[in-house]
JSON list of C-alpha atoms in Angstrom, two decimals:
[
{"chain": "A", "resi": 16, "resn": "UNK", "atom": "CA", "xyz": [36.55, 44.39, -101.58]},
{"chain": "A", "resi": 17, "resn": "UNK", "atom": "CA", "xyz": [37.08, 48.02, -100.67]},
{"chain": "A", "resi": 18, "resn": "UNK", "atom": "CA", "xyz": [39.50, 49.44, -103.22]},
{"chain": "A", "resi": 19, "resn": "UNK", "atom": "CA", "xyz": [41.20, 51.71, -100.75]},
{"chain": "A", "resi": 20, "resn": "UNK", "atom": "CA", "xyz": [41.50, 49.00, -98.08]},
{"chain": "A", "resi": 21, "resn": "UNK", "atom": "CA", "xyz": [43.16, 51.65, -95.96]},
{"chain": "A", "resi": 22, "resn": "UNK", "atom": "CA", "xyz": [46.32, 51.31, -98.03]},
{"chain": "A", "resi": 23, "resn": "UNK", "atom": "CA", "xyz": [46.55, 55.01, -98.85]},
{"chain": "A", "resi": 24, "resn": "UNK", "atom": "CA", "xyz": [45.09, 56.33, -95.61]},
{"chain": "A", "resi": 25, "resn": "UNK", "atom": "CA", "xyz": [47.44, 58.87, -94.07]},
{"chain": "A", "resi": 26, "resn": "UNK", "atom": "CA", "xyz": [49.55, 59.18, -97.22]},
{"chain": "A", "resi": 27, "resn": "UNK", "atom": "CA", "xyz": [50.59, 62.67, -98.26]},
{"chain": "A", "resi": 28, "resn": "UNK", "atom": "CA", "xyz": [50.15, 63.02, -101.98]},
{"chain": "A", "resi": 29, "resn": "UNK", "atom": "CA", "xyz": [51.16, 65.67, -104.49]},
{"chain": "A", "resi": 30, "resn": "UNK", "atom": "CA", "xyz": [48.65, 65.45, -107.34]},
{"chain": "A", "resi": 31, "resn": "UNK", "atom": "CA", "xyz": [49.79, 67.12, -110.55]},
{"chain": "A", "resi": 32, "resn": "UNK", "atom": "CA", "xyz": [47.07, 67.44, -113.17]},
{"chain": "A", "resi": 33, "resn": "UNK", "atom": "CA", "xyz": [46.21, 70.32, -115.49]},
{"chain": "A", "resi": 34, "resn": "UNK", "atom": "CA", "xyz": [42.63, 69.26, -116.17]},
{"chain": "A", "resi": 35, "resn": "UNK", "atom": "CA", "xyz": [40.55, 70.82, -113.40]},
{"chain": "A", "resi": 36, "resn": "UNK", "atom": "CA", "xyz": [37.78, 68.23, -113.51]},
{"chain": "A", "resi": 37, "resn": "UNK", "atom": "CA", "xyz": [40.19, 65.28, -113.48]},
{"chain": "A", "resi": 38, "resn": "UNK", "atom": "CA", "xyz": [42.11, 66.92, -110.68]},
{"chain": "A", "resi": 39, "resn": "UNK", "atom": "CA", "xyz": [38.99, 67.41, -108.56]},
{"chain": "A", "resi": 40, "resn": "UNK", "atom": "CA", "xyz": [37.80, 63.84, -109.11]},
{"chain": "A", "resi": 41, "resn": "UNK", "atom": "CA", "xyz": [41.12, 62.21, -108.19]},
{"chain": "A", "resi": 42, "resn": "UNK", "atom": "CA", "xyz": [41.60, 64.58, -105.26]},
{"chain": "A", "resi": 43, "resn": "UNK", "atom": "CA", "xyz": [38.14, 63.72, -103.95]},
{"chain": "A", "resi": 44, "resn": "UNK", "atom": "CA", "xyz": [38.74, 59.96, -104.24]},
{"chain": "A", "resi": 45, "resn": "UNK", "atom": "CA", "xyz": [42.11, 60.23, -102.51]},
{"chain": "A", "resi": 46, "resn": "UNK", "atom": "CA", "xyz": [40.67, 62.31, -99.68]},
{"chain": "A", "resi": 47, "resn": "UNK", "atom": "CA", "xyz": [37.79, 59.85, -99.26]},
{"chain": "A", "resi": 48, "resn": "UNK", "atom": "CA", "xyz": [40.42, 57.10, -98.91]},
{"chain": "A", "resi": 49, "resn": "UNK", "atom": "CA", "xyz": [42.08, 59.07, -96.13]},
{"chain": "A", "resi": 50, "resn": "UNK", "atom": "CA", "xyz": [45.00, 60.61, -97.99]},
{"chain": "A", "resi": 51, "resn": "UNK", "atom": "CA", "xyz": [46.15, 64.21, -97.62]},
{"chain": "A", "resi": 52, "resn": "UNK", "atom": "CA", "xyz": [46.34, 65.90, -101.00]},
{"chain": "A", "resi": 53, "resn": "UNK", "atom": "CA", "xyz": [48.15, 68.95, -102.34]},
{"chain": "A", "resi": 54, "resn": "UNK", "atom": "CA", "xyz": [47.46, 69.80, -105.97]},
{"chain": "A", "resi": 55, "resn": "UNK", "atom": "CA", "xyz": [49.50, 71.49, -108.68]},
{"chain": "A", "resi": 56, "resn": "UNK", "atom": "CA", "xyz": [48.22, 72.21, -112.18]},
{"chain": "A", "resi": 57, "resn": "UNK", "atom": "CA", "xyz": [51.42, 72.10, -114.21]},
{"chain": "A", "resi": 58, "resn": "UNK", "atom": "CA", "xyz": [54.90, 70.66, -113.98]},
{"chain": "A", "resi": 59, "resn": "UNK", "atom": "CA", "xyz": [56.56, 73.87, -112.86]},
{"chain": "A", "resi": 60, "resn": "UNK", "atom": "CA", "xyz": [54.03, 74.33, -110.06]},
{"chain": "A", "resi": 61, "resn": "UNK", "atom": "CA", "xyz": [54.72, 70.72, -109.05]},
{"chain": "A", "resi": 62, "resn": "UNK", "atom": "CA", "xyz": [58.47, 71.34, -108.88]},
{"chain": "A", "resi": 63, "resn": "UNK", "atom": "CA", "xyz": [57.96, 74.55, -106.89]},
{"chain": "A", "resi": 64, "resn": "UNK", "atom": "CA", "xyz": [55.55, 72.86, -104.47]},
{"chain": "A", "resi": 65, "resn": "UNK", "atom": "CA", "xyz": [57.86, 69.89, -103.93]},
{"chain": "A", "resi": 66, "resn": "UNK", "atom": "CA", "xyz": [60.98, 72.04, -103.60]},
{"chain": "A", "resi": 67, "resn": "UNK", "atom": "CA", "xyz": [59.42, 74.38, -101.05]},
{"chain": "A", "resi": 68, "resn": "UNK", "atom": "CA", "xyz": [58.00, 71.56, -98.89]},
{"chain": "A", "resi": 69, "resn": "UNK", "atom": "CA", "xyz": [59.97, 69.95, -96.09]},
{"chain": "A", "resi": 70, "resn": "UNK", "atom": "CA", "xyz": [61.99, 66.89, -97.15]},
{"chain": "A", "resi": 71, "resn": "UNK", "atom": "CA", "xyz": [59.75, 63.87, -96.66]},
{"chain": "A", "resi": 72, "resn": "UNK", "atom": "CA", "xyz": [56.60, 65.99, -96.86]},
{"chain": "A", "resi": 73, "resn": "UNK", "atom": "CA", "xyz": [55.19, 63.84, -99.67]},
{"chain": "A", "resi": 74, "resn": "UNK", "atom": "CA", "xyz": [54.84, 60.06, -99.73]},
{"chain": "A", "resi": 75, "resn": "UNK", "atom": "CA", "xyz": [53.93, 59.98, -103.39]},
{"chain": "A", "resi": 76, "resn": "UNK", "atom": "CA", "xyz": [53.58, 62.16, -106.50]},
{"chain": "A", "resi": 77, "resn": "UNK", "atom": "CA", "xyz": [50.87, 61.47, -109.07]},
{"chain": "A", "resi": 78, "resn": "UNK", "atom": "CA", "xyz": [52.11, 63.17, -112.22]},
{"chain": "A", "resi": 79, "resn": "UNK", "atom": "CA", "xyz": [50.13, 63.88, -115.35]},
{"chain": "A", "resi": 80, "resn": "UNK", "atom": "CA", "xyz": [52.46, 63.73, -118.38]},
{"chain": "A", "resi": 81, "resn": "UNK", "atom": "CA", "xyz": [50.97, 66.18, -120.86]},
{"chain": "A", "resi": 82, "resn": "UNK", "atom": "CA", "xyz": [50.74, 69.61, -119.26]},
{"chain": "A", "resi": 83, "resn": "UNK", "atom": "CA", "xyz": [51.37, 73.22, -120.25]},
{"chain": "A", "resi": 84, "resn": "UNK", "atom": "CA", "xyz": [54.41, 75.15, -118.96]},
{"chain": "A", "resi": 85, "resn": "UNK", "atom": "CA", "xyz": [56.36, 72.01, -118.06]},
{"chain": "A", "resi": 86, "resn": "UNK", "atom": "CA", "xyz": [55.56, 68.40, -118.90]},
{"chain": "A", "resi": 87, "resn": "UNK", "atom": "CA", "xyz": [55.42, 65.61, -116.37]},
{"chain": "A", "resi": 88, "resn": "UNK", "atom": "CA", "xyz": [58.59, 64.11, -117.82]},
{"chain": "A", "resi": 89, "resn": "UNK", "atom": "CA", "xyz": [60.47, 67.37, -117.39]},
{"chain": "A", "resi": 90, "resn": "UNK", "atom": "CA", "xyz": [59.09, 68.01, -113.91]},
{"chain": "A", "resi": 91, "resn": "UNK", "atom": "CA", "xyz": [60.12, 64.50, -112.85]},
{"chain": "A", "resi": 92, "resn": "UNK", "atom": "CA", "xyz": [63.67, 65.04, -114.12]},
{"chain": "A", "resi": 93, "resn": "UNK", "atom": "CA", "xyz": [63.91, 68.34, -112.23]},
{"chain": "A", "resi": 94, "resn": "UNK", "atom": "CA", "xyz": [62.57, 66.80, -109.01]},
{"chain": "A", "resi": 95, "resn": "UNK", "atom": "CA", "xyz": [64.92, 63.81, -109.31]},
{"chain": "A", "resi": 96, "resn": "UNK", "atom": "CA", "xyz": [67.81, 66.23, -109.74]},
{"chain": "A", "resi": 97, "resn": "UNK", "atom": "CA", "xyz": [67.05, 68.35, -106.66]},
{"chain": "A", "resi": 98, "resn": "UNK", "atom": "CA", "xyz": [69.70, 68.30, -103.98]},
{"chain": "A", "resi": 99, "resn": "UNK", "atom": "CA", "xyz": [67.66, 66.87, -101.11]},
{"chain": "A", "resi": 100, "resn": "UNK", "atom": "CA", "xyz": [67.22, 63.52, -99.42]},
{"chain": "A", "resi": 101, "resn": "UNK", "atom": "CA", "xyz": [63.77, 62.66, -100.77]},
{"chain": "A", "resi": 102, "resn": "UNK", "atom": "CA", "xyz": [64.27, 63.81, -104.38]},
{"chain": "A", "resi": 103, "resn": "UNK", "atom": "CA", "xyz": [65.58, 60.48, -105.59]},
{"chain": "A", "resi": 104, "resn": "UNK", "atom": "CA", "xyz": [63.33, 58.29, -103.51]},
{"chain": "A", "resi": 105, "resn": "UNK", "atom": "CA", "xyz": [59.81, 59.80, -103.57]},
{"chain": "A", "resi": 106, "resn": "UNK", "atom": "CA", "xyz": [57.59, 57.52, -105.67]},
{"chain": "A", "resi": 107, "resn": "UNK", "atom": "CA", "xyz": [56.41, 59.26, -108.84]},
{"chain": "A", "resi": 108, "resn": "UNK", "atom": "CA", "xyz": [53.51, 57.67, -110.70]},
{"chain": "A", "resi": 109, "resn": "UNK", "atom": "CA", "xyz": [52.80, 58.81, -114.25]},
{"chain": "A", "resi": 110, "resn": "UNK", "atom": "CA", "xyz": [49.17, 59.39, -115.22]},
{"chain": "A", "resi": 111, "resn": "UNK", "atom": "CA", "xyz": [48.95, 59.32, -118.99]},
{"chain": "A", "resi": 112, "resn": "UNK", "atom": "CA", "xyz": [46.31, 59.31, -121.67]},
{"chain": "A", "resi": 113, "resn": "UNK", "atom": "CA", "xyz": [48.83, 57.45, -123.82]},
{"chain": "A", "resi": 114, "resn": "UNK", "atom": "CA", "xyz": [49.73, 53.93, -122.81]},
{"chain": "A", "resi": 115, "resn": "UNK", "atom": "CA", "xyz": [52.04, 53.25, -125.71]},
{"chain": "A", "resi": 116, "resn": "UNK", "atom": "CA", "xyz": [55.23, 51.35, -124.99]},
{"chain": "A", "resi": 117, "resn": "UNK", "atom": "CA", "xyz": [57.32, 54.43, -125.86]},
{"chain": "A", "resi": 118, "resn": "UNK", "atom": "CA", "xyz": [55.48, 56.57, -123.30]},
{"chain": "A", "resi": 119, "resn": "UNK", "atom": "CA", "xyz": [56.08, 53.98, -120.62]},
{"chain": "A", "resi": 120, "resn": "UNK", "atom": "CA", "xyz": [59.78, 53.84, -121.54]},
{"chain": "A", "resi": 121, "resn": "UNK", "atom": "CA", "xyz": [60.02, 57.66, -121.55]},
{"chain": "A", "resi": 122, "resn": "UNK", "atom": "CA", "xyz": [58.35, 57.82, -118.14]},
{"chain": "A", "resi": 123, "resn": "UNK", "atom": "CA", "xyz": [60.82, 55.31, -116.71]},
{"chain": "A", "resi": 124, "resn": "UNK", "atom": "CA", "xyz": [63.74, 57.16, -118.33]},
{"chain": "A", "resi": 125, "resn": "UNK", "atom": "CA", "xyz": [62.58, 60.39, -116.71]},
{"chain": "A", "resi": 126, "resn": "UNK", "atom": "CA", "xyz": [62.74, 58.67, -113.33]},
{"chain": "A", "resi": 127, "resn": "UNK", "atom": "CA", "xyz": [59.13, 57.64, -112.80]},
{"chain": "A", "resi": 128, "resn": "UNK", "atom": "CA", "xyz": [58.39, 54.47, -110.87]},
{"chain": "A", "resi": 129, "resn": "UNK", "atom": "CA", "xyz": [55.10, 53.49, -112.41]},
{"chain": "A", "resi": 130, "resn": "UNK", "atom": "CA", "xyz": [52.84, 54.37, -115.33]},
{"chain": "A", "resi": 131, "resn": "UNK", "atom": "CA", "xyz": [49.03, 54.33, -115.22]},
{"chain": "A", "resi": 132, "resn": "UNK", "atom": "CA", "xyz": [46.82, 54.89, -118.25]},
{"chain": "A", "resi": 133, "resn": "UNK", "atom": "CA", "xyz": [43.93, 57.34, -118.07]},
{"chain": "A", "resi": 134, "resn": "UNK", "atom": "CA", "xyz": [41.14, 57.23, -117.27]},
{"chain": "A", "resi": 135, "resn": "UNK", "atom": "CA", "xyz": [42.83, 56.01, -114.13]},
{"chain": "A", "resi": 136, "resn": "UNK", "atom": "CA", "xyz": [41.72, 52.72, -112.61]},
{"chain": "A", "resi": 137, "resn": "UNK", "atom": "CA", "xyz": [41.54, 53.72, -108.95]},
{"chain": "A", "resi": 138, "resn": "UNK", "atom": "CA", "xyz": [42.16, 50.19, -107.72]},
{"chain": "A", "resi": 139, "resn": "UNK", "atom": "CA", "xyz": [45.40, 50.06, -109.73]},
{"chain": "A", "resi": 140, "resn": "UNK", "atom": "CA", "xyz": [46.37, 53.51, -108.52]},
{"chain": "A", "resi": 141, "resn": "UNK", "atom": "CA", "xyz": [45.88, 52.61, -104.86]},
{"chain": "A", "resi": 142, "resn": "UNK", "atom": "CA", "xyz": [47.77, 49.34, -105.38]},
{"chain": "A", "resi": 143, "resn": "UNK", "atom": "CA", "xyz": [50.69, 51.15, -106.99]},
{"chain": "A", "resi": 144, "resn": "UNK", "atom": "CA", "xyz": [50.74, 53.80, -104.26]},
{"chain": "A", "resi": 145, "resn": "UNK", "atom": "CA", "xyz": [50.75, 51.30, -101.42]},
{"chain": "A", "resi": 146, "resn": "UNK", "atom": "CA", "xyz": [53.32, 49.07, -103.15]},
{"chain": "A", "resi": 147, "resn": "UNK", "atom": "CA", "xyz": [55.72, 51.99, -103.71]},
{"chain": "A", "resi": 148, "resn": "UNK", "atom": "CA", "xyz": [55.21, 53.43, -100.25]},
{"chain": "A", "resi": 149, "resn": "UNK", "atom": "CA", "xyz": [57.97, 51.14, -98.99]}
]
């Protein structure tokens, strides 16, 4: 079974990841699956990118949790608090090296929809993205 199964084709994704190698790998896989990808390498850059894009510009945000400048938790809270139509509804998926129960709870509390442990299982990521797409 093809893991992408076209489920993420055409999706516009904001990928937030401070590790350059990880970022390039995930970006490549998403592009191969037909998604359009914009990257940001810390939480503040993610907030700025989201805030300056047209409402509805992104179908999904993939958010690393541990980053310099601003964490994924903080960035998610800021995005959720923005005064615009898509701020509360855009799916935000946490990508975290820690899969402890407390991290999952913190991610949900921050307003994230889903939590994936790293290294990311691409099949699970695609499934989560297509499920949250609405």
